[in-house]
């Protein structure tokens, strides 16, 4: 991609905004999946106030996210984007590099043809949006939804590059800001904005037994579940080892795994999980549901939701969704969940510790009154702190800073809800 074009002064950007039409924000996403960051992009773009900003999303392929965006009236373009992957195979590395070259060209052309006011890259797995913004001389926003991944040297290099090429960095939690940006986390261009969900789409009064009946699940036993993509860092093996301890002490409890593998590497992980389930003698106690969209019926059917991630969750959208549905959460005590659960709604346990996880879940299963209290607190917190409207408002403030101000850095780095 060559040497990135230096950032230009914000005062030179303001005349590019057409006062007669809402400015167009181009969102760049590295894949068309509808897990995690894809869901957040769908909610953000479909809830933008149309009189303030318009959305256009660039994806590398057709897929579930593209279909969902168009169903909500958000336009989508398909372009090669050169999404990053953890690989050292020369052919794949060359393909990624070439994808960034062609991706930058396509995005620059799109910026000029559509009079794009700013580029918002939806996570750190794609660099072509940052390169295109520099070339086209429009502001660039990086949405940091990840922590530093191995190999660490490569990840820290990407973090430094994106920091340099971005006018603002939106980070989903304070923990992720410190992990990804290090000492730069306190820089004036950094904004911590928690993800949000459409609270109205999550019924707080949904009863587990009724939900299980509608899904055809067993109705009577208590159900404990994980709702997450099948990928190693989500910690499903910790959940299964905790399940063995729980079912030994409380026979009849059902364990549910909602989610599926989405890559060949994760398919291998899925096979290992099924083998572990058999080795632990849990086949009769564990229900594999697979991917569900919408996911609300599955959340409603569970009595306790577990987030056993073995690496820190940058945020923890599943925690917020469980709280909004009025379900108590047991989560690993690192990353975003401690921030989300800081005022109640769940229990935090030591990461990678099946025994601690089993003890916390068993305690909740044995105390229905505590489950109800925790559920009510969680629902209230989700409504107060993690509604999509608050999230969108905070992101729009970032756009306003870049496009309608004199270039003032704003109120500083910690401006989340």
Coordinates of C-alpha atoms in Angstrom, one line a residue:
X1 CA 0.0 0.0 0.0
X2 CA 3.0 2.3 0.2
X3 CA 3.6 5.0 2.7
X4 CA 0.3 6.2 4.2
X5 CA -0.8 9.7 3.3
X6 CA -0.4 12.0 6.3
X7 CA -3.6 12.9 8.1
X8 CA -4.9 16.3 7.1
X9 CA -6.3 19.0 9.3
X10 CA -9.9 18.7 10.3
X11 CA -10.6 22.3 9.2
X12 CA -9.9 21.1 5.6
X13 CA -12.5 18.4 5.9
X14 CA -15.6 20.4 6.8
X15 CA -16.2 21.8 3.3
X16 CA -16.6 18.2 2.1
X17 CA -19.8 17.8 4.1
X18 CA -22.9 18.6 2.0
X19 CA -25.1 20.8 4.1
X20 CA -28.1 19.8 2.0
X21 CA -27.8 16.0 2.7
X22 CA -26.8 14.0 5.8
X23 CA -23.1 13.0 5.5
X24 CA -22.5 9.5 4.3
X25 CA -20.3 7.2 6.6
X26 CA -18.7 4.3 4.9
X27 CA -18.3 1.3 7.2
X28 CA -15.7 -1.3 6.4
X29 CA -16.1 -4.8 7.9
X30 CA -13.7 -7.8 7.2
X31 CA -16.4 -10.5 6.9
X32 CA -20.1 -11.1 6.3
X33 CA -20.7 -13.1 9.5
X34 CA -23.3 -12.1 12.0
X35 CA -21.5 -12.9 15.2
X36 CA -20.1 -10.3 17.6
X37 CA -18.9 -7.3 15.7
X38 CA -21.2 -8.0 12.8
X39 CA -24.2 -7.8 15.1
X40 CA -23.0 -4.5 16.6
X41 CA -22.5 -3.1 13.1
X42 CA -26.0 -4.1 12.1
X43 CA -27.5 -2.4 15.2
X44 CA -25.4 0.8 14.8
X45 CA -26.0 1.4 11.1
X46 CA -29.7 0.6 11.3
X47 CA -30.3 3.0 14.2
X48 CA -28.4 6.0 12.9
X49 CA -30.6 9.1 12.9
X50 CA -31.2 9.5 9.1
X51 CA -31.3 13.3 9.4
X52 CA -27.8 13.3 10.9
X53 CA -25.9 10.5 9.1
X54 CA -26.3 7.9 6.4
X55 CA -24.6 4.5 6.3
X56 CA -23.0 2.5 3.5
X57 CA -21.4 -0.8 4.4
X58 CA -18.5 -2.4 2.5
X59 CA -18.1 -6.2 2.9
X60 CA -15.8 -8.7 1.2
X61 CA -18.5 -11.2 0.3
X62 CA -22.2 -11.8 0.4
X63 CA -23.4 -13.5 3.6
X64 CA -25.7 -13.3 6.6
X65 CA -24.6 -9.8 7.6
X66 CA -25.2 -8.5 4.1
X67 CA -28.7 -9.9 4.0
X68 CA -29.6 -8.6 7.5
X69 CA -28.3 -5.1 6.6
X70 CA -30.3 -4.9 3.4
X71 CA -33.4 -6.2 5.2
X72 CA -33.1 -3.2 7.5
X73 CA -32.6 -0.8 4.6
X74 CA -28.8 -0.3 5.0
X75 CA -27.1 -0.4 1.6
X76 CA -24.2 -2.8 1.1
X77 CA -21.4 -3.0 -1.5
X78 CA -19.1 -6.0 -2.0
X79 CA -15.4 -5.3 -2.4
X80 CA -12.2 -7.1 -1.8
X81 CA -10.9 -5.8 1.5
X82 CA -7.8 -7.8 2.4
X83 CA -9.0 -8.9 5.9
X84 CA -6.1 -10.0 8.1
X85 CA -5.7 -13.7 9.2
X86 CA -3.2 -15.3 11.5
X87 CA -1.2 -17.1 8.9
X88 CA 2.5 -17.4 7.9
X89 CA 1.9 -19.3 4.6
X90 CA 3.6 -17.2 1.9
X91 CA 0.7 -17.6 -0.5
X92 CA -1.9 -16.5 2.1
X93 CA 0.3 -13.6 3.3
X94 CA 0.7 -12.5 -0.3
X95 CA -3.1 -12.7 -0.9
X96 CA -3.7 -10.5 2.2
X97 CA -1.2 -7.9 1.0
X98 CA -2.7 -7.8 -2.5
X99 CA -6.2 -7.7 -1.0
X100 CA -5.2 -4.5 0.9
X101 CA -3.9 -2.9 -2.3
X102 CA -7.0 -3.7 -4.3
X103 CA -9.2 -3.0 -1.3
X104 CA -7.7 0.5 -0.8
X105 CA -8.3 1.3 -4.5
X106 CA -11.9 0.1 -4.4
X107 CA -12.6 2.1 -1.3
X108 CA -11.0 5.3 -2.5
X109 CA -13.1 5.0 -5.7
X110 CA -16.2 4.5 -3.6
X111 CA -15.4 7.5 -1.4
X112 CA -15.1 9.8 -4.5
X113 CA -18.1 8.4 -6.3
X114 CA -20.5 8.5 -3.3
X115 CA -19.0 11.7 -1.6
X116 CA -18.2 9.7 1.6
X117 CA -17.6 12.0 4.5
X118 CA -15.7 9.5 6.7
X119 CA -14.6 5.9 6.9
X120 CA -15.5 3.8 10.0
X121 CA -13.6 0.5 10.1
X122 CA -15.6 -1.8 12.3
X123 CA -12.7 -3.8 13.8
X124 CA -8.9 -4.2 13.6
X125 CA -8.9 -7.2 11.3
X126 CA -8.9 -5.0 8.2
X127 CA -6.5 -2.2 7.3
X128 CA -7.7 -1.2 3.8
X129 CA -10.2 1.3 5.3
X130 CA -7.4 3.2 7.1
X131 CA -5.2 3.2 4.0
X132 CA -8.1 4.4 1.8
X133 CA -9.0 7.2 4.2
X134 CA -5.5 8.5 4.0
X135 CA -5.4 8.3 0.3
X136 CA -8.9 9.9 -0.2
X137 CA -8.2 12.5 2.6
X138 CA -11.3 11.8 4.7
X139 CA -11.4 11.1 8.5
X140 CA -10.9 7.6 9.6
X141 CA -12.4 5.9 12.7
X142 CA -11.1 2.5 14.0
X143 CA -13.6 0.6 16.1
X144 CA -11.4 -1.6 18.4
X145 CA -13.3 -4.7 19.3
X146 CA -10.3 -7.0 20.0
X147 CA -7.5 -7.5 22.5
X148 CA -3.9 -8.1 21.5
X149 CA -3.7 -11.6 19.9
X150 CA -0.7 -13.8 19.3
X151 CA 1.8 -13.4 17.8
X152 CA 2.0 -10.3 20.1
X153 CA 4.6 -8.5 18.0
X154 CA 2.4 -8.5 15.0
X155 CA -0.7 -7.4 17.0
X156 CA 1.1 -4.5 18.7
X157 CA 2.5 -3.4 15.3
X158 CA -1.1 -3.4 13.9
X159 CA -2.3 -1.4 16.9
X160 CA 0.4 1.2 16.5
X161 CA -0.3 1.5 12.7
X162 CA -4.1 1.9 13.3
X163 CA -3.5 4.4 16.0
X164 CA -1.4 6.5 13.7
X165 CA -3.8 6.2 10.7
X166 CA -7.0 7.0 12.7
X167 CA -8.5 10.3 13.7
X168 CA -10.5 8.6 16.4
X169 CA -10.4 5.2 18.0
X170 CA -13.6 3.9 19.5
X171 CA -12.9 1.1 22.0
X172 CA -15.6 -1.2 23.4
X173 CA -14.3 -1.3 27.0
X174 CA -11.6 0.3 29.2
X175 CA -10.0 -3.1 29.6
X176 CA -9.7 -3.5 25.8
X177 CA -8.3 0.1 25.5
X178 CA -5.5 -0.6 27.9
X179 CA -4.8 -4.1 26.4
X180 CA -4.8 -3.0 22.8
X181 CA -3.4 0.5 23.0
X182 CA -1.2 0.4 26.1
X183 CA -0.1 3.8 27.2
X184 CA -1.9 5.3 24.3
X185 CA -5.3 4.3 25.8
X186 CA -5.4 7.7 27.5
X187 CA -4.8 9.7 24.3
X188 CA -7.4 12.4 23.4
X189 CA -8.3 10.6 20.2
X190 CA -9.5 7.5 22.1
X191 CA -13.2 7.1 23.1
X192 CA -14.5 4.2 25.2
X193 CA -18.1 3.5 24.0
X194 CA -19.8 0.4 25.3
X195 CA -21.8 -1.6 22.7
X196 CA -25.5 -1.4 22.9
X197 CA -28.5 -3.6 22.0
X198 CA -32.1 -3.0 21.2
X199 CA -33.5 -3.6 24.6
X200 CA -37.1 -3.8 23.2
X201 CA -36.1 -7.0 21.4
X202 CA -35.3 -8.8 24.6
X203 CA -38.3 -9.6 26.8
X204 CA -37.5 -9.4 30.5
X205 CA -40.6 -11.3 31.5
X206 CA -40.0 -14.4 29.3
X207 CA -40.2 -17.6 31.4
X208 CA -37.7 -20.3 30.9
X209 CA -40.2 -23.2 30.9
X210 CA -42.4 -21.5 28.4
X211 CA -39.4 -20.7 26.2
X212 CA -38.2 -24.3 26.4
X213 CA -41.7 -25.6 25.5
X214 CA -41.7 -23.4 22.4
X215 CA -38.3 -24.7 21.3
X216 CA -39.2 -28.4 22.0
X217 CA -36.6 -28.7 24.7
X218 CA -37.1 -30.6 28.0
X219 CA -39.2 -28.5 30.3
X220 CA -38.5 -29.6 33.8
X221 CA -34.8 -29.7 34.6
X222 CA -32.8 -26.5 35.1
X223 CA -30.9 -25.4 32.0
X224 CA -27.4 -23.8 32.1
X225 CA -26.0 -22.6 28.8
X226 CA -23.2 -20.9 26.8
X227 CA -24.3 -18.7 23.9
X228 CA -21.2 -18.2 21.8
X229 CA -19.4 -19.1 18.5
X230 CA -17.5 -22.3 18.8
X231 CA -13.9 -21.0 18.9
X232 CA -11.2 -22.0 21.4
X233 CA -11.0 -18.7 23.3
X234 CA -14.6 -18.8 24.2
X235 CA -13.8 -21.5 26.8
X236 CA -16.4 -24.2 26.0
X237 CA -14.0 -26.9 27.4
X238 CA -14.0 -25.1 30.7
X239 CA -17.8 -25.1 30.6
X240 CA -17.9 -28.9 29.9
X241 CA -15.5 -29.7 32.8
X242 CA -17.6 -27.5 35.1
X243 CA -20.7 -29.3 33.9
X244 CA -19.3 -32.6 35.0
X245 CA -18.9 -31.2 38.5
X246 CA -22.4 -29.7 38.5
X247 CA -24.2 -32.7 37.3
X248 CA -22.4 -35.0 39.7
X249 CA -23.7 -32.8 42.6
X250 CA -27.1 -31.9 41.0
X251 CA -28.2 -34.8 38.7
X252 CA -30.8 -33.8 36.1
X253 CA -29.4 -30.3 35.2
X254 CA -29.2 -29.8 31.4
X255 CA -26.4 -28.0 29.7
X256 CA -26.9 -26.2 26.4
X257 CA -24.4 -25.0 23.9
X258 CA -25.8 -22.4 21.5
X259 CA -23.5 -21.5 18.6
X260 CA -21.5 -23.2 15.9
X261 CA -18.1 -23.2 14.1
X262 CA -17.6 -20.7 11.4
X263 CA -14.2 -21.5 10.0
X264 CA -12.2 -24.8 9.2
X265 CA -10.1 -24.2 12.3
X266 CA -13.2 -23.9 14.5
X267 CA -14.7 -27.0 12.9
X268 CA -11.6 -28.9 14.3
X269 CA -12.3 -27.3 17.7
X270 CA -15.9 -28.4 17.5
X271 CA -14.9 -32.0 16.9
X272 CA -12.6 -31.8 19.9
X273 CA -15.4 -30.5 22.1
X274 CA -17.7 -33.3 21.1
X275 CA -15.0 -35.8 21.9
X276 CA -14.4 -34.2 25.3
X277 CA -18.1 -34.3 26.0
X278 CA -18.1 -38.1 25.3
X279 CA -15.0 -38.7 27.3
X280 CA -16.5 -36.9 30.3
X281 CA -19.7 -39.0 30.0
X282 CA -21.9 -35.9 29.4
X283 CA -23.6 -36.9 26.1
X284 CA -26.9 -37.4 27.9
X285 CA -26.7 -34.1 29.7
X286 CA -25.4 -31.7 27.0
X287 CA -27.6 -30.3 24.2
X288 CA -25.9 -28.9 21.1
X289 CA -28.2 -26.4 19.6
X290 CA -26.0 -24.8 16.9
X291 CA -26.4 -21.3 15.5
X292 CA -29.7 -19.6 16.2
X293 CA -31.0 -16.3 14.7
X294 CA -32.7 -14.7 16.5
X295 CA -31.0 -15.9 19.6
X296 CA -33.5 -14.5 22.1
X297 CA -35.6 -17.8 22.4
X298 CA -32.5 -19.7 23.4
X299 CA -31.5 -17.1 26.0
X300 CA -35.0 -17.1 27.4
X301 CA -34.9 -20.9 27.7
X302 CA -31.9 -20.9 30.0
X303 CA -32.0 -20.4 33.8
X304 CA -28.3 -19.4 34.1
X305 CA -26.0 -18.2 31.3
X306 CA -22.3 -18.8 31.4
X307 CA -19.5 -16.8 29.8
X308 CA -16.4 -18.9 30.4
X309 CA -13.9 -17.2 28.0
X310 CA -10.3 -18.2 28.5
X311 CA -9.0 -14.9 27.0
X312 CA -10.5 -11.6 28.1
X313 CA -13.7 -10.6 26.3
X314 CA -13.0 -7.2 24.7
X315 CA -16.6 -6.4 25.7
X316 CA -19.1 -9.2 26.2
X317 CA -22.2 -8.6 24.2
X318 CA -23.6 -11.9 25.3
X319 CA -23.5 -10.7 28.9
X320 CA -25.6 -7.7 28.1
X321 CA -28.1 -9.7 26.1
X322 CA -28.6 -12.1 29.0
X323 CA -29.1 -9.2 31.4
X324 CA -31.6 -7.6 29.1
X325 CA -33.5 -10.9 29.0
X326 CA -33.5 -11.1 32.8
X327 CA -31.1 -14.0 33.1
X328 CA -28.3 -14.2 35.7
X329 CA -24.8 -14.5 34.3
X330 CA -21.7 -16.3 35.5
X331 CA -18.7 -14.8 33.7
X332 CA -14.9 -15.1 33.7
X333 CA -13.4 -12.2 35.6
X334 CA -11.4 -10.5 32.9
X335 CA -11.9 -8.2 30.0
X336 CA -15.3 -6.4 29.5
X337 CA -17.6 -8.5 31.8
X338 CA -16.3 -6.9 35.0
X339 CA -17.2 -3.5 33.6
X340 CA -20.6 -4.7 32.5
X341 CA -21.4 -6.5 35.8
X342 CA -19.9 -3.8 38.1
X343 CA -23.3 -2.9 39.4
X344 CA -24.8 -6.3 39.6
X345 CA -26.6 -8.8 37.3
X346 CA -24.1 -11.6 37.6
X347 CA -21.2 -13.4 39.3
X348 CA -17.6 -13.2 38.3
X349 CA -15.3 -16.2 38.7
X350 CA -11.6 -16.9 38.1
X351 CA -10.8 -17.6 34.4
X352 CA -10.0 -21.1 33.3
X353 CA -11.2 -22.6 36.6
X354 CA -13.9 -25.2 36.1
X355 CA -14.2 -25.8 39.9
X356 CA -14.9 -22.1 40.6
X357 CA -17.3 -21.9 37.7
X358 CA -19.2 -25.0 38.9
X359 CA -19.5 -23.6 42.5
X360 CA -20.9 -20.3 41.3
X361 CA -23.4 -21.9 39.0
X362 CA -24.5 -24.5 41.6
X363 CA -25.0 -21.7 44.1
X364 CA -27.4 -20.0 41.7
X365 CA -29.2 -23.2 40.9
X366 CA -29.8 -23.8 44.6
X367 CA -31.1 -20.3 45.3
X368 CA -34.1 -19.3 43.0
X369 CA -34.6 -16.1 45.0
X370 CA -31.1 -14.9 44.3
X371 CA -31.6 -15.8 40.6
X372 CA -34.7 -13.6 40.5
X373 CA -32.9 -10.7 42.3
X374 CA -29.9 -10.9 40.0
X375 CA -32.2 -11.1 37.0
X376 CA -34.1 -7.9 38.0
X377 CA -30.8 -6.0 38.7
X378 CA -29.4 -7.1 35.3
X379 CA -32.5 -6.1 33.4
X380 CA -32.4 -2.7 35.0
X381 CA -28.7 -2.2 34.3
X382 CA -29.1 -3.2 30.7
X383 CA -31.9 -0.7 30.2
X384 CA -29.9 2.1 31.9
X385 CA -26.4 1.6 30.5
X386 CA -26.5 -0.5 27.3
X387 CA -29.4 0.5 25.2
X388 CA -28.7 1.0 21.5
X389 CA -29.9 4.6 21.5
X390 CA -27.2 5.6 24.0
X391 CA -24.6 3.8 22.0
X392 CA -25.6 5.4 18.7
X393 CA -25.7 8.9 20.4
X394 CA -22.1 8.4 21.6
X395 CA -20.9 7.3 18.2
X396 CA -22.7 10.2 16.5
X397 CA -20.9 12.6 18.9
X398 CA -17.6 11.2 17.5
X399 CA -18.7 11.9 13.9
X400 CA -19.8 15.4 15.0
X401 CA -16.4 16.1 16.5
X402 CA -14.7 15.1 13.2
X403 CA -17.1 16.7 10.7
X404 CA -18.7 19.7 12.4
X405 CA -16.3 21.0 15.0
X406 CA -13.2 23.1 14.8
X407 CA -11.1 20.0 15.5
X408 CA -11.2 20.1 19.3
X409 CA -10.4 16.6 20.7
X410 CA -13.5 16.7 22.8
X411 CA -13.9 15.7 26.4
X412 CA -11.1 13.2 26.6
X413 CA -10.8 9.4 26.3
X414 CA -13.3 8.1 28.9
X415 CA -16.6 9.1 27.4
X416 CA -18.6 5.9 27.6
X417 CA -22.0 5.4 29.0

